[in-house]
Amino acid sequence: VVWVILYAIMGVSAYLIHTADTDSISRKNALTLYWGQLVVNFSWSIIFFRFQLLTLAAVVAVILTVLVGIMICMFLSIRKKAGYLNIPYLLWMIFASYLAIGTMLLN
């Protein structure tokens, strides 16, 4: 349920950036990072569940958390609402990173 809500929020925020009245380079850079973090997000499940590479999964989770933080900063500079919408995603990623690191350490 959490991921459905988070993906909906991410989609709305990306739409807000896409339709923002700002220079196209800023929008393009922000949306490139948005799509990049989605690719990293998708890869985490494969790394963790399919290949059970717990150390790599923990590293990817931390990288994803950093990417989401940077994405929020970029979104905030273009459209505040789009940035603020992603704060729950960042909080979830902090928690997910904690769980991934804990799983790595305990196994």
Short mmCIF file of N, CA, C and O in Angstrom, two decimals:
data_model
loop_
_atom_site.label_atom_id
_atom_site.label_comp_id
_atom_site.label_asym_id
_atom_site.label_seq_id
_atom_site.Cartn_x
_atom_site.Cartn_y
_atom_site.Cartn_z
N VAL A 1 0.83 -1.19 0.00
CA VAL A 1 0.00 0.00 0.00
C VAL A 1 0.87 1.25 0.00
O VAL A 1 0.57 2.22 -0.70
N VAL A 2 1.96 1.23 0.77
CA VAL A 2 2.83 2.41 0.87
C VAL A 2 3.40 2.77 -0.49
O VAL A 2 3.39 3.94 -0.89
N TRP A 3 3.89 1.77 -1.23
CA TRP A 3 4.52 2.06 -2.52
C TRP A 3 3.52 2.61 -3.52
O TRP A 3 3.87 3.46 -4.35
N VAL A 4 2.28 2.17 -3.48
CA VAL A 4 1.26 2.71 -4.39
C VAL A 4 1.08 4.20 -4.14
O VAL A 4 1.06 5.02 -5.08
N ILE A 5 0.99 4.57 -2.87
CA ILE A 5 0.84 5.98 -2.51
C ILE A 5 2.09 6.76 -2.91
O ILE A 5 1.98 7.85 -3.50
N LEU A 6 3.26 6.22 -2.63
CA LEU A 6 4.50 6.92 -2.96
C LEU A 6 4.66 7.10 -4.47
O LEU A 6 5.06 8.19 -4.92
N TYR A 7 4.35 6.07 -5.25
CA TYR A 7 4.44 6.21 -6.71
C TYR A 7 3.45 7.24 -7.23
O TYR A 7 3.76 7.99 -8.17
N ALA A 8 2.26 7.29 -6.65
CA ALA A 8 1.29 8.30 -7.06
C ALA A 8 1.81 9.71 -6.76
O ALA A 8 1.72 10.61 -7.61
N ILE A 9 2.36 9.87 -5.58
CA ILE A 9 2.93 11.17 -5.19
C ILE A 9 4.09 11.54 -6.12
O ILE A 9 4.19 12.69 -6.57
N MET A 10 4.96 10.57 -6.40
CA MET A 10 6.09 10.84 -7.30
C MET A 10 5.59 11.24 -8.68
O MET A 10 6.15 12.16 -9.31
N GLY A 11 4.57 10.57 -9.17
CA GLY A 11 4.03 10.90 -10.48
C GLY A 11 3.44 12.30 -10.53
O GLY A 11 3.68 13.05 -11.49
N VAL A 12 2.70 12.67 -9.49
CA VAL A 12 2.13 14.01 -9.43
C VAL A 12 3.24 15.05 -9.37
O VAL A 12 3.20 16.07 -10.09
N SER A 13 4.27 14.80 -8.57
CA SER A 13 5.35 15.78 -8.46
C SER A 13 6.12 15.90 -9.77
O SER A 13 6.51 17.00 -10.17
N ALA A 14 6.33 14.79 -10.46
CA ALA A 14 7.01 14.84 -11.76
C ALA A 14 6.16 15.62 -12.76
O ALA A 14 6.70 16.40 -13.56
N TYR A 15 4.86 15.44 -12.72
CA TYR A 15 3.96 16.21 -13.60
C TYR A 15 4.07 17.70 -13.29
O TYR A 15 4.10 18.53 -14.21
N LEU A 16 4.12 18.05 -12.00
CA LEU A 16 4.25 19.46 -11.62
C LEU A 16 5.55 20.04 -12.16
O LEU A 16 5.59 21.21 -12.58
N ILE A 17 6.62 19.26 -12.14
CA ILE A 17 7.89 19.74 -12.69
C ILE A 17 7.79 19.84 -14.21
O ILE A 17 8.24 20.83 -14.80
N HIS A 18 7.21 18.85 -14.83
CA HIS A 18 7.07 18.83 -16.29
C HIS A 18 6.29 20.05 -16.80
O HIS A 18 6.60 20.60 -17.85
N THR A 19 5.30 20.47 -16.05
CA THR A 19 4.45 21.59 -16.47
C THR A 19 4.88 22.92 -15.86
O THR A 19 4.19 23.93 -16.05
N ALA A 20 5.99 22.94 -15.13
CA ALA A 20 6.45 24.16 -14.47
C ALA A 20 6.83 25.22 -15.50
O ALA A 20 7.32 24.92 -16.59
N ASP A 21 6.62 26.44 -15.11
CA ASP A 21 6.94 27.57 -15.98
C ASP A 21 8.35 28.07 -15.65
O ASP A 21 8.54 29.10 -15.03
N THR A 22 9.34 27.28 -16.06
CA THR A 22 10.74 27.61 -15.80
C THR A 22 11.56 27.18 -17.01
O THR A 22 11.03 26.60 -17.95
N ASP A 23 12.86 27.44 -16.95
CA ASP A 23 13.68 27.10 -18.12
C ASP A 23 13.73 25.59 -18.33
O ASP A 23 13.68 24.80 -17.39
N SER A 24 13.84 25.21 -19.57
CA SER A 24 13.75 23.79 -19.93
C SER A 24 14.95 22.99 -19.44
O SER A 24 14.82 21.79 -19.19
N ILE A 25 16.11 23.61 -19.27
CA ILE A 25 17.29 22.89 -18.79
C ILE A 25 17.09 22.42 -17.35
O ILE A 25 17.38 21.28 -17.02
N SER A 26 16.55 23.28 -16.51
CA SER A 26 16.28 22.90 -15.11
C SER A 26 15.27 21.77 -15.05
O SER A 26 15.44 20.81 -14.30
N ARG A 27 14.21 21.91 -15.82
CA ARG A 27 13.18 20.85 -15.85
C ARG A 27 13.78 19.55 -16.36
O ARG A 27 13.52 18.48 -15.79
N LYS A 28 14.56 19.62 -17.43
CA LYS A 28 15.15 18.41 -18.01
C LYS A 28 16.08 17.73 -17.01
O LYS A 28 16.02 16.50 -16.83
N ASN A 29 16.92 18.50 -16.33
CA ASN A 29 17.84 17.93 -15.35
C ASN A 29 17.08 17.28 -14.19
O ASN A 29 17.42 16.19 -13.75
N ALA A 30 16.05 17.96 -13.71
CA ALA A 30 15.26 17.42 -12.59
C ALA A 30 14.54 16.14 -13.00
O ALA A 30 14.53 15.15 -12.26
N LEU A 31 13.97 16.13 -14.20
CA LEU A 31 13.24 14.94 -14.64
C LEU A 31 14.19 13.80 -15.02
O LEU A 31 13.84 12.63 -14.84
N THR A 32 15.39 14.12 -15.48
CA THR A 32 16.40 13.09 -15.73
C THR A 32 16.77 12.40 -14.41
O THR A 32 16.86 11.17 -14.35
N LEU A 33 16.97 13.20 -13.36
CA LEU A 33 17.26 12.62 -12.05
C LEU A 33 16.06 11.81 -11.55
O LEU A 33 16.24 10.73 -10.98
N TYR A 34 14.86 12.31 -11.79
CA TYR A 34 13.65 11.58 -11.39
C TYR A 34 13.62 10.19 -12.02
O TYR A 34 13.42 9.19 -11.34
N TRP A 35 13.84 10.13 -13.34
CA TRP A 35 13.83 8.84 -14.03
C TRP A 35 15.00 7.97 -13.58
O TRP A 35 14.85 6.75 -13.45
N GLY A 36 16.14 8.59 -13.32
CA GLY A 36 17.30 7.83 -12.85
C GLY A 36 17.05 7.18 -11.50
O GLY A 36 17.37 6.00 -11.30
N GLN A 37 16.44 7.91 -10.58
CA GLN A 37 16.16 7.32 -9.27
C GLN A 37 15.11 6.23 -9.38
O GLN A 37 15.14 5.27 -8.63
N LEU A 38 14.20 6.35 -10.35
CA LEU A 38 13.23 5.27 -10.56
C LEU A 38 13.91 3.99 -11.04
O LEU A 38 13.55 2.88 -10.62
N VAL A 39 14.92 4.13 -11.89
CA VAL A 39 15.69 2.97 -12.35
C VAL A 39 16.43 2.33 -11.18
O VAL A 39 16.42 1.10 -11.02
N VAL A 40 17.06 3.15 -10.35
CA VAL A 40 17.75 2.62 -9.17
C VAL A 40 16.75 1.96 -8.23
O VAL A 40 17.02 0.87 -7.70
N ASN A 41 15.60 2.57 -8.05
CA ASN A 41 14.54 2.01 -7.22
C ASN A 41 14.14 0.63 -7.72
O ASN A 41 14.02 -0.32 -6.96
N PHE A 42 13.92 0.52 -9.02
CA PHE A 42 13.54 -0.75 -9.63
C PHE A 42 14.64 -1.80 -9.46
O PHE A 42 14.37 -2.97 -9.17
N SER A 43 15.89 -1.38 -9.60
CA SER A 43 17.01 -2.33 -9.51
C SER A 43 17.16 -2.89 -8.10
O SER A 43 17.62 -4.02 -7.93
N TRP A 44 16.77 -2.12 -7.09
CA TRP A 44 16.94 -2.59 -5.71
C TRP A 44 16.18 -3.89 -5.49
O TRP A 44 16.71 -4.83 -4.87
N SER A 45 14.96 -3.96 -5.95
CA SER A 45 14.16 -5.18 -5.74
C SER A 45 14.81 -6.40 -6.37
O SER A 45 14.81 -7.48 -5.79
N ILE A 46 15.36 -6.23 -7.55
CA ILE A 46 16.02 -7.34 -8.23
C ILE A 46 17.27 -7.76 -7.47
O ILE A 46 17.51 -8.95 -7.25
N ILE A 47 18.05 -6.78 -7.05
CA ILE A 47 19.28 -7.07 -6.31
C ILE A 47 18.96 -7.77 -4.99
O ILE A 47 19.61 -8.76 -4.63
N PHE A 48 17.97 -7.27 -4.28
CA PHE A 48 17.65 -7.82 -2.96
C PHE A 48 16.90 -9.15 -3.04
O PHE A 48 17.31 -10.14 -2.45
N PHE A 49 15.81 -9.17 -3.77
CA PHE A 49 14.95 -10.36 -3.77
C PHE A 49 15.43 -11.45 -4.72
O PHE A 49 15.43 -12.62 -4.37
N ARG A 50 15.82 -11.07 -5.93
CA ARG A 50 16.19 -12.09 -6.92
C ARG A 50 17.58 -12.67 -6.66
O ARG A 50 17.77 -13.86 -6.65
N PHE A 51 18.55 -11.76 -6.47
CA PHE A 51 19.93 -12.21 -6.32
C PHE A 51 20.39 -12.32 -4.87
O PHE A 51 21.44 -12.87 -4.60
N GLN A 52 19.61 -11.78 -3.95
CA GLN A 52 19.91 -11.82 -2.51
C GLN A 52 21.31 -11.31 -2.20
O GLN A 52 22.02 -11.87 -1.36
N LEU A 53 21.71 -10.25 -2.88
CA LEU A 53 23.00 -9.60 -2.63
C LEU A 53 22.77 -8.50 -1.60
O LEU A 53 22.54 -7.34 -1.93
N LEU A 54 22.81 -8.90 -0.34
CA LEU A 54 22.37 -8.01 0.73
C LEU A 54 23.25 -6.78 0.89
O LEU A 54 22.75 -5.68 1.16
N THR A 55 24.56 -6.93 0.74
CA THR A 55 25.46 -5.78 0.87
C THR A 55 25.21 -4.79 -0.26
O THR A 55 25.09 -3.59 -0.02
N LEU A 56 25.13 -5.31 -1.47
CA LEU A 56 24.86 -4.43 -2.61
C LEU A 56 23.49 -3.78 -2.48
O LEU A 56 23.32 -2.59 -2.78
N ALA A 57 22.51 -4.51 -2.00
CA ALA A 57 21.17 -3.96 -1.81
C ALA A 57 21.19 -2.82 -0.79
O ALA A 57 20.52 -1.80 -0.97
N ALA A 58 21.97 -2.97 0.28
CA ALA A 58 22.08 -1.91 1.28
C ALA A 58 22.75 -0.67 0.68
O ALA A 58 22.30 0.46 0.91
N VAL A 59 23.79 -0.89 -0.11
CA VAL A 59 24.48 0.23 -0.76
C VAL A 59 23.53 0.93 -1.73
O VAL A 59 23.45 2.17 -1.76
N VAL A 60 22.80 0.17 -2.50
CA VAL A 60 21.84 0.75 -3.46
C VAL A 60 20.75 1.52 -2.72
O VAL A 60 20.33 2.60 -3.17
N ALA A 61 20.29 1.02 -1.60
CA ALA A 61 19.26 1.72 -0.82
C ALA A 61 19.78 3.07 -0.32
O ALA A 61 19.06 4.07 -0.37
N VAL A 62 21.02 3.10 0.13
CA VAL A 62 21.61 4.36 0.59
C VAL A 62 21.78 5.32 -0.59
O VAL A 62 21.47 6.51 -0.48
N ILE A 63 22.26 4.81 -1.72
CA ILE A 63 22.41 5.64 -2.92
C ILE A 63 21.06 6.20 -3.33
O ILE A 63 20.94 7.39 -3.66
N LEU A 64 20.04 5.37 -3.30
CA LEU A 64 18.70 5.82 -3.67
C LEU A 64 18.21 6.91 -2.71
O LEU A 64 17.60 7.90 -3.15
N THR A 65 18.48 6.77 -1.44
CA THR A 65 18.09 7.78 -0.47
C THR A 65 18.76 9.12 -0.79
O THR A 65 18.11 10.17 -0.76
N VAL A 66 20.04 9.07 -1.13
CA VAL A 66 20.76 10.29 -1.50
C VAL A 66 20.16 10.90 -2.78
O VAL A 66 19.95 12.11 -2.87
N LEU A 67 19.89 10.05 -3.77
CA LEU A 67 19.30 10.54 -5.02
C LEU A 67 17.95 11.20 -4.78
O LEU A 67 17.64 12.24 -5.37
N VAL A 68 17.15 10.61 -3.91
CA VAL A 68 15.83 11.19 -3.60
C VAL A 68 16.02 12.55 -2.91
O VAL A 68 15.31 13.51 -3.22
N GLY A 69 16.98 12.65 -2.02
CA GLY A 69 17.27 13.94 -1.37
C GLY A 69 17.67 15.01 -2.38
O GLY A 69 17.20 16.15 -2.33
N ILE A 70 18.54 14.64 -3.31
CA ILE A 70 18.96 15.58 -4.36
C ILE A 70 17.78 15.94 -5.24
O ILE A 70 17.60 17.11 -5.61
N MET A 71 16.97 14.94 -5.58
CA MET A 71 15.80 15.19 -6.41
C MET A 71 14.86 16.18 -5.72
O MET A 71 14.34 17.11 -6.37
N ILE A 72 14.66 16.02 -4.44
CA ILE A 72 13.79 16.94 -3.69
C ILE A 72 14.34 18.36 -3.78
O ILE A 72 13.60 19.31 -4.02
N CYS A 73 15.65 18.51 -3.59
CA CYS A 73 16.26 19.85 -3.69
C CYS A 73 16.06 20.45 -5.07
O CYS A 73 15.73 21.65 -5.19
N MET A 74 16.24 19.65 -6.10
CA MET A 74 16.04 20.14 -7.47
C MET A 74 14.58 20.51 -7.69
O MET A 74 14.28 21.55 -8.29
N PHE A 75 13.67 19.66 -7.23
CA PHE A 75 12.24 19.94 -7.40
C PHE A 75 11.86 21.21 -6.64
O PHE A 75 11.08 22.02 -7.14
N LEU A 76 12.39 21.38 -5.42
CA LEU A 76 12.07 22.57 -4.63
C LEU A 76 12.49 23.85 -5.35
O LEU A 76 11.80 24.87 -5.26
N SER A 77 13.61 23.78 -6.06
CA SER A 77 14.09 24.98 -6.75
C SER A 77 13.21 25.33 -7.96
O SER A 77 13.23 26.47 -8.43
N ILE A 78 12.46 24.38 -8.44
CA ILE A 78 11.60 24.61 -9.61
C ILE A 78 10.17 24.89 -9.17
O ILE A 78 9.54 25.85 -9.60
N ARG A 79 9.65 24.03 -8.30
CA ARG A 79 8.27 24.18 -7.81
C ARG A 79 8.22 23.56 -6.42
O ARG A 79 8.33 22.36 -6.25
N LYS A 80 8.05 24.42 -5.42
CA LYS A 80 8.09 24.00 -4.01
C LYS A 80 7.17 22.81 -3.72
O LYS A 80 7.57 21.85 -3.06
N LYS A 81 5.96 22.87 -4.21
CA LYS A 81 4.99 21.81 -3.93
C LYS A 81 5.49 20.45 -4.40
O LYS A 81 5.32 19.44 -3.72
N ALA A 82 6.14 20.41 -5.56
CA ALA A 82 6.67 19.16 -6.10
C ALA A 82 7.76 18.60 -5.18
O ALA A 82 7.85 17.38 -4.99
N GLY A 83 8.57 19.45 -4.63
CA GLY A 83 9.60 19.00 -3.70
C GLY A 83 9.00 18.49 -2.40
O GLY A 83 9.36 17.40 -1.93
N TYR A 84 8.10 19.25 -1.84
CA TYR A 84 7.48 18.85 -0.56
C TYR A 84 6.70 17.55 -0.68
O TYR A 84 6.65 16.77 0.27
N LEU A 85 6.11 17.31 -1.83
CA LEU A 85 5.36 16.07 -2.02
C LEU A 85 6.24 14.82 -1.86
O LEU A 85 5.75 13.75 -1.51
N ASN A 86 7.54 14.95 -2.11
CA ASN A 86 8.44 13.80 -2.05
C ASN A 86 9.07 13.57 -0.68
O ASN A 86 9.84 12.62 -0.51
N ILE A 87 8.74 14.39 0.29
CA ILE A 87 9.30 14.18 1.64
C ILE A 87 8.88 12.82 2.22
O ILE A 87 9.73 12.12 2.80
N PRO A 88 7.62 12.37 2.06
CA PRO A 88 7.30 11.02 2.55
C PRO A 88 8.14 9.93 1.88
O PRO A 88 8.52 8.95 2.53
N TYR A 89 8.45 10.12 0.61
CA TYR A 89 9.31 9.17 -0.11
C TYR A 89 10.71 9.15 0.51
O TYR A 89 11.27 8.08 0.74
N LEU A 90 11.25 10.31 0.82
CA LEU A 90 12.57 10.38 1.46
C LEU A 90 12.54 9.70 2.82
O LEU A 90 13.45 8.91 3.15
N LEU A 91 11.51 9.96 3.59
CA LEU A 91 11.40 9.33 4.92
C LEU A 91 11.29 7.81 4.79
O LEU A 91 11.90 7.07 5.56
N TRP A 92 10.53 7.35 3.82
CA TRP A 92 10.40 5.91 3.59
C TRP A 92 11.73 5.31 3.18
O TRP A 92 12.09 4.22 3.61
N MET A 93 12.48 6.02 2.35
CA MET A 93 13.77 5.52 1.91
C MET A 93 14.79 5.48 3.05
O MET A 93 15.64 4.59 3.09
N ILE A 94 14.71 6.42 3.95
CA ILE A 94 15.58 6.37 5.13
C ILE A 94 15.27 5.11 5.93
O ILE A 94 16.17 4.39 6.36
N PHE A 95 13.99 4.84 6.13
CA PHE A 95 13.57 3.64 6.85
C PHE A 95 13.97 2.38 6.08
O PHE A 95 14.49 1.42 6.66
N ALA A 96 13.77 2.37 4.77
CA ALA A 96 14.14 1.21 3.95
C ALA A 96 15.65 0.97 3.97
O ALA A 96 16.10 -0.18 4.01
N SER A 97 16.43 2.05 3.97
CA SER A 97 17.89 1.90 4.06
C SER A 97 18.29 1.30 5.40
O SER A 97 19.15 0.42 5.46
N TYR A 98 17.64 1.76 6.45
CA TYR A 98 17.88 1.20 7.78
C TYR A 98 17.58 -0.30 7.80
O TYR A 98 18.37 -1.11 8.30
N LEU A 99 16.46 -0.69 7.22
CA LEU A 99 16.10 -2.10 7.16
C LEU A 99 17.08 -2.91 6.30
O LEU A 99 17.46 -4.03 6.67
N ALA A 100 17.48 -2.36 5.17
CA ALA A 100 18.42 -3.06 4.30
C ALA A 100 19.78 -3.24 4.97
O ALA A 100 20.39 -4.32 4.90
N ILE A 101 20.24 -2.21 5.66
CA ILE A 101 21.52 -2.31 6.37
C ILE A 101 21.38 -3.31 7.52
O ILE A 101 22.27 -4.14 7.74
N GLY A 102 20.26 -3.25 8.24
CA GLY A 102 20.04 -4.22 9.32
C GLY A 102 19.99 -5.64 8.82
O GLY A 102 20.58 -6.55 9.43
N THR A 103 19.33 -5.87 7.71
CA THR A 103 19.26 -7.20 7.12
C THR A 103 20.65 -7.68 6.71
O THR A 103 21.01 -8.84 6.95
N MET A 104 21.43 -6.79 6.13
CA MET A 104 22.79 -7.13 5.73
C MET A 104 23.62 -7.52 6.95
O MET A 104 24.32 -8.55 6.93
N LEU A 105 23.54 -6.74 8.00
CA LEU A 105 24.35 -7.00 9.20
C LEU A 105 23.94 -8.27 9.94
O LEU A 105 24.77 -8.96 10.51
N LEU A 106 22.65 -8.57 9.92
CA LEU A 106 22.16 -9.73 10.65
C LEU A 106 22.27 -11.03 9.86
O LEU A 106 22.04 -12.10 10.41
N ASN A 107 22.60 -10.93 8.57
CA ASN A 107 22.74 -12.13 7.78
C ASN A 107 24.17 -12.23 7.33
O ASN A 107 24.69 -12.73 6.54
#
